[in-house]
């Protein structure tokens, strides 16, 4: 919360100044006078205020550097230094430790596609036939970042498993789950009729 105090305070002060100046100009405005009239007090007030701000900035800029020690202090917002190199992508940090097998995948594992985290594993299902194809098993998962709430991903789609970080990587880009039909349960656990495979 302390790191947000400076920007929030600056926003509040700026809004207060804008509102006060606006109310003062509205109070001085005389709508009965023509726009080209030179005796419009709100215009002279705004001009004087602008000149006052410019003179104040010029005075501060002309001061010796030692006299501006308070203004020259660095204000840091956030915990990571600005010029630090960016951290590696999540999928790179997830590839830590020895490789595992598909059988290591369990509840809590994060599934990654080429474009990032895709889903979190909720459980595993035994193999079966789906859409005319035989699969060794399915990963029942909850989609992340806009993916389907429920996914049934074949074990065959897994290309790498890292038990140390509880991460597994899939051989898809990430936006193909509906195209492959992974957003629908396999035929072995579906109550309705099996899907009809259309001829190519």
mmCIF file of C-alpha atoms in Angstrom:
data_model
loop_
_atom_site.group_PDB
_atom_site.id
_atom_site.type_symbol
_atom_site.label_atom_id
_atom_site.label_comp_id
_atom_site.label_asym_id
_atom_site.label_seq_id
_atom_site.Cartn_x
_atom_site.Cartn_y
_atom_site.Cartn_z
ATOM 1 C CA UNK A 1 0.000 0.000 0.000
ATOM 2 C CA UNK A 2 2.876 2.395 0.740
ATOM 3 C CA UNK A 3 4.131 2.095 -2.846
ATOM 4 C CA UNK A 4 0.756 3.362 -4.093
ATOM 5 C CA UNK A 5 0.563 6.305 -1.702
ATOM 6 C CA UNK A 6 2.625 8.633 -3.926
ATOM 7 C CA UNK A 7 0.724 8.115 -7.212
ATOM 8 C CA UNK A 8 -2.679 8.122 -5.485
ATOM 9 C CA UNK A 9 -1.776 11.304 -3.597
ATOM 10 C CA UNK A 10 -0.578 12.960 -6.813
ATOM 11 C CA UNK A 11 -3.849 12.092 -8.568
ATOM 12 C CA UNK A 12 -5.923 13.471 -5.681
ATOM 13 C CA UNK A 13 -3.937 16.732 -5.548
ATOM 14 C CA UNK A 14 -4.150 17.159 -9.332
ATOM 15 C CA UNK A 15 -7.911 16.625 -9.347
ATOM 16 C CA UNK A 16 -8.339 19.062 -6.461
ATOM 17 C CA UNK A 17 -6.319 21.764 -8.250
ATOM 18 C CA UNK A 18 -8.270 21.278 -11.492
ATOM 19 C CA UNK A 19 -11.623 21.470 -9.698
ATOM 20 C CA UNK A 20 -10.663 24.564 -7.672
ATOM 21 C CA UNK A 21 -9.350 26.445 -10.718
ATOM 22 C CA UNK A 22 -12.398 25.458 -12.761
ATOM 23 C CA UNK A 23 -14.806 26.669 -10.081
ATOM 24 C CA UNK A 24 -12.929 29.976 -9.770
ATOM 25 C CA UNK A 25 -13.056 30.564 -13.529
ATOM 26 C CA UNK A 26 -16.762 29.746 -13.634
ATOM 27 C CA UNK A 27 -17.413 32.167 -10.776
ATOM 28 C CA UNK A 28 -15.610 34.967 -12.648
ATOM 29 C CA UNK A 29 -17.231 34.251 -16.010
ATOM 30 C CA UNK A 30 -19.831 36.678 -17.349
ATOM 31 C CA UNK A 31 -21.873 35.001 -20.061
ATOM 32 C CA UNK A 32 -23.494 38.316 -21.032
ATOM 33 C CA UNK A 33 -20.237 39.646 -22.480
ATOM 34 C CA UNK A 34 -19.074 38.854 -25.985
ATOM 35 C CA UNK A 35 -16.356 36.275 -26.488
ATOM 36 C CA UNK A 36 -14.125 38.924 -28.094
ATOM 37 C CA UNK A 37 -14.407 41.278 -25.107
ATOM 38 C CA UNK A 38 -11.132 42.074 -23.321
ATOM 39 C CA UNK A 39 -12.716 42.796 -19.941
ATOM 40 C CA UNK A 40 -13.552 39.169 -19.247
ATOM 41 C CA UNK A 41 -12.054 38.625 -15.800
ATOM 42 C CA UNK A 42 -11.855 34.837 -16.085
ATOM 43 C CA UNK A 43 -9.458 35.160 -19.048
ATOM 44 C CA UNK A 44 -7.159 37.581 -17.221
ATOM 45 C CA UNK A 45 -7.252 35.363 -14.131
ATOM 46 C CA UNK A 46 -6.334 32.287 -16.184
ATOM 47 C CA UNK A 47 -3.522 34.207 -17.913
ATOM 48 C CA UNK A 48 -2.135 35.451 -14.597
ATOM 49 C CA UNK A 49 -2.314 31.960 -13.110
ATOM 50 C CA UNK A 50 -0.445 30.514 -16.104
ATOM 51 C CA UNK A 51 2.265 33.183 -15.825
ATOM 52 C CA UNK A 52 2.564 32.475 -12.096
ATOM 53 C CA UNK A 53 3.095 28.773 -12.753
ATOM 54 C CA UNK A 54 5.709 29.503 -15.448
ATOM 55 C CA UNK A 55 7.596 31.908 -13.168
ATOM 56 C CA UNK A 56 7.512 29.363 -10.343
ATOM 57 C CA UNK A 57 8.947 26.627 -12.556
ATOM 58 C CA UNK A 58 11.603 29.017 -13.895
ATOM 59 C CA UNK A 59 12.591 29.940 -10.338
ATOM 60 C CA UNK A 60 12.939 26.298 -9.302
ATOM 61 C CA UNK A 61 14.933 25.474 -12.454
ATOM 62 C CA UNK A 62 17.373 28.339 -11.820
ATOM 63 C CA UNK A 63 18.148 27.279 -8.244
ATOM 64 C CA UNK A 64 21.528 25.650 -7.457
ATOM 65 C CA UNK A 65 21.509 21.855 -7.518
ATOM 66 C CA UNK A 66 22.357 21.676 -3.797
ATOM 67 C CA UNK A 67 19.245 23.663 -2.929
ATOM 68 C CA UNK A 68 17.008 21.131 -4.690
ATOM 69 C CA UNK A 69 18.105 18.086 -2.717
ATOM 70 C CA UNK A 70 14.510 17.230 -1.790
ATOM 71 C CA UNK A 71 13.260 17.481 -5.367
ATOM 72 C CA UNK A 72 16.200 15.447 -6.683
ATOM 73 C CA UNK A 73 15.499 12.491 -4.413
ATOM 74 C CA UNK A 74 14.604 9.339 -6.311
ATOM 75 C CA UNK A 75 11.105 8.023 -5.725
ATOM 76 C CA UNK A 76 10.759 4.316 -6.417
ATOM 77 C CA UNK A 77 7.373 2.724 -7.048
ATOM 78 C CA UNK A 78 7.389 -1.079 -7.037
ATOM 79 C CA UNK A 79 9.790 -3.721 -5.794
ATOM 80 C CA UNK A 80 11.872 -4.536 -8.911
ATOM 81 C CA UNK A 81 14.530 -2.042 -10.081
ATOM 82 C CA UNK A 82 13.528 -0.326 -13.326
ATOM 83 C CA UNK A 83 16.646 -1.325 -15.265
ATOM 84 C CA UNK A 84 16.700 -4.961 -14.158
ATOM 85 C CA UNK A 85 16.364 -7.394 -17.060
ATOM 86 C CA UNK A 86 12.851 -8.831 -17.392
ATOM 87 C CA UNK A 87 12.297 -12.240 -15.812
ATOM 88 C CA UNK A 88 12.247 -15.206 -18.177
ATOM 89 C CA UNK A 89 8.888 -16.354 -19.522
ATOM 90 C CA UNK A 90 6.818 -18.578 -17.271
ATOM 91 C CA UNK A 91 7.169 -21.588 -19.538
ATOM 92 C CA UNK A 92 10.978 -21.327 -19.353
ATOM 93 C CA UNK A 93 11.015 -21.180 -15.554
ATOM 94 C CA UNK A 94 8.601 -24.105 -15.463
ATOM 95 C CA UNK A 95 11.126 -26.347 -17.246
ATOM 96 C CA UNK A 96 13.088 -27.050 -14.082
ATOM 97 C CA UNK A 97 14.300 -30.396 -12.830
ATOM 98 C CA UNK A 98 14.426 -33.829 -14.444
ATOM 99 C CA UNK A 99 11.865 -34.922 -16.994
ATOM 100 C CA UNK A 100 9.018 -37.100 -15.804
ATOM 101 C CA UNK A 101 6.407 -39.272 -17.455
ATOM 102 C CA UNK A 102 2.773 -38.700 -18.330
ATOM 103 C CA UNK A 103 1.827 -40.931 -15.404
ATOM 104 C CA UNK A 104 3.313 -38.321 -13.027
ATOM 105 C CA UNK A 105 0.643 -35.768 -13.950
ATOM 106 C CA UNK A 106 -1.950 -35.315 -11.231
ATOM 107 C CA UNK A 107 -4.220 -32.791 -9.606
ATOM 108 C CA UNK A 108 -2.704 -29.311 -9.431
ATOM 109 C CA UNK A 109 -0.417 -29.631 -12.455
ATOM 110 C CA UNK A 110 -0.360 -26.678 -14.855
ATOM 111 C CA UNK A 111 -0.660 -27.488 -18.548
ATOM 112 C CA UNK A 112 1.198 -25.225 -20.967
ATOM 113 C CA UNK A 113 0.567 -24.689 -24.663
ATOM 114 C CA UNK A 114 2.888 -22.805 -27.002
ATOM 115 C CA UNK A 115 1.338 -19.455 -26.062
ATOM 116 C CA UNK A 116 1.445 -19.969 -22.278
ATOM 117 C CA UNK A 117 -0.508 -21.552 -19.440
ATOM 118 C CA UNK A 118 -3.626 -23.280 -20.732
ATOM 119 C CA UNK A 119 -5.261 -25.192 -17.874
ATOM 120 C CA UNK A 120 -4.948 -26.640 -14.373
ATOM 121 C CA UNK A 121 -5.379 -30.380 -13.980
ATOM 122 C CA UNK A 122 -8.285 -31.436 -11.765
ATOM 123 C CA UNK A 123 -7.870 -35.180 -12.245
ATOM 124 C CA UNK A 124 -7.169 -38.005 -14.678
ATOM 125 C CA UNK A 125 -9.500 -40.362 -16.522
ATOM 126 C CA UNK A 126 -8.823 -43.841 -17.923
ATOM 127 C CA UNK A 127 -8.361 -44.347 -21.633
ATOM 128 C CA UNK A 128 -11.115 -44.963 -24.114
ATOM 129 C CA UNK A 129 -12.388 -44.350 -27.606
ATOM 130 C CA UNK A 130 -13.378 -40.855 -28.634
ATOM 131 C CA UNK A 131 -14.482 -39.764 -32.069
ATOM 132 C CA UNK A 132 -13.305 -43.053 -33.547
ATOM 133 C CA UNK A 133 -9.826 -42.876 -32.005
ATOM 134 C CA UNK A 134 -8.346 -44.779 -29.089
ATOM 135 C CA UNK A 135 -6.593 -42.757 -26.351
ATOM 136 C CA UNK A 136 -4.505 -43.981 -23.415
ATOM 137 C CA UNK A 137 -6.166 -41.567 -20.993
ATOM 138 C CA UNK A 138 -7.500 -38.062 -20.496
ATOM 139 C CA UNK A 139 -6.577 -35.111 -18.306
ATOM 140 C CA UNK A 140 -9.637 -33.429 -16.847
ATOM 141 C CA UNK A 141 -8.654 -29.764 -16.473
ATOM 142 C CA UNK A 142 -9.996 -26.269 -15.846
ATOM 143 C CA UNK A 143 -9.073 -23.715 -18.497
ATOM 144 C CA UNK A 144 -7.076 -20.572 -17.726
ATOM 145 C CA UNK A 145 -7.060 -17.099 -19.322
ATOM 146 C CA UNK A 146 -10.333 -17.495 -21.198
ATOM 147 C CA UNK A 147 -10.032 -21.166 -22.128
ATOM 148 C CA UNK A 148 -13.025 -23.474 -21.599
ATOM 149 C CA UNK A 149 -13.985 -24.130 -17.984
ATOM 150 C CA UNK A 150 -13.834 -27.870 -18.614
ATOM 151 C CA UNK A 151 -11.302 -29.636 -20.811
ATOM 152 C CA UNK A 152 -10.680 -33.319 -21.496
ATOM 153 C CA UNK A 153 -7.163 -33.463 -22.936
ATOM 154 C CA UNK A 154 -5.745 -36.745 -24.303
ATOM 155 C CA UNK A 155 -2.560 -37.995 -22.669
ATOM 156 C CA UNK A 156 -1.055 -38.309 -26.155
ATOM 157 C CA UNK A 157 -0.941 -34.496 -26.428
ATOM 158 C CA UNK A 158 1.658 -34.264 -23.628
ATOM 159 C CA UNK A 159 5.223 -33.802 -24.870
ATOM 160 C CA UNK A 160 7.103 -33.013 -21.626
ATOM 161 C CA UNK A 161 6.469 -33.329 -17.893
ATOM 162 C CA UNK A 162 8.410 -31.627 -15.082
ATOM 163 C CA UNK A 163 7.362 -33.071 -11.703
ATOM 164 C CA UNK A 164 9.557 -30.606 -9.762
ATOM 165 C CA UNK A 165 7.469 -27.634 -10.904
ATOM 166 C CA UNK A 166 4.281 -29.650 -11.502
ATOM 167 C CA UNK A 167 4.114 -28.506 -15.105
ATOM 168 C CA UNK A 168 3.379 -30.338 -18.335
ATOM 169 C CA UNK A 169 3.667 -29.110 -21.911
ATOM 170 C CA UNK A 170 1.243 -29.884 -24.729
ATOM 171 C CA UNK A 171 1.780 -30.075 -28.470
ATOM 172 C CA UNK A 172 -0.761 -27.351 -29.325
ATOM 173 C CA UNK A 173 -0.686 -23.587 -29.734
ATOM 174 C CA UNK A 174 -3.406 -22.962 -27.154
ATOM 175 C CA UNK A 175 -6.410 -21.851 -29.208
ATOM 176 C CA UNK A 176 -7.158 -25.263 -30.689
ATOM 177 C CA UNK A 177 -8.986 -26.970 -27.817
ATOM 178 C CA UNK A 178 -12.439 -26.451 -29.335
ATOM 179 C CA UNK A 179 -11.176 -27.427 -32.792
ATOM 180 C CA UNK A 180 -9.962 -30.751 -31.388
ATOM 181 C CA UNK A 181 -13.173 -31.226 -29.400
ATOM 182 C CA UNK A 182 -11.387 -31.182 -26.039
ATOM 183 C CA UNK A 183 -14.084 -28.946 -24.576
ATOM 184 C CA UNK A 184 -16.509 -31.902 -24.673
ATOM 185 C CA UNK A 185 -16.270 -35.072 -22.557
ATOM 186 C CA UNK A 186 -15.057 -38.253 -24.284
ATOM 187 C CA UNK A 187 -17.586 -40.782 -25.497
ATOM 188 C CA UNK A 188 -16.787 -43.180 -22.651
ATOM 189 C CA UNK A 189 -18.356 -40.848 -20.068
ATOM 190 C CA UNK A 190 -20.897 -39.027 -22.215
ATOM 191 C CA UNK A 191 -24.586 -39.668 -21.610
ATOM 192 C CA UNK A 192 -25.817 -38.594 -25.021
ATOM 193 C CA UNK A 193 -25.256 -40.303 -28.363
ATOM 194 C CA UNK A 194 -21.771 -40.567 -29.774
ATOM 195 C CA UNK A 195 -20.591 -37.922 -32.164
ATOM 196 C CA UNK A 196 -20.931 -38.811 -35.814
ATOM 197 C CA UNK A 197 -17.701 -38.541 -37.747
ATOM 198 C CA UNK A 198 -18.331 -36.594 -40.915
ATOM 199 C CA UNK A 199 -16.627 -37.862 -44.076
ATOM 200 C CA UNK A 200 -13.758 -35.777 -45.382
#
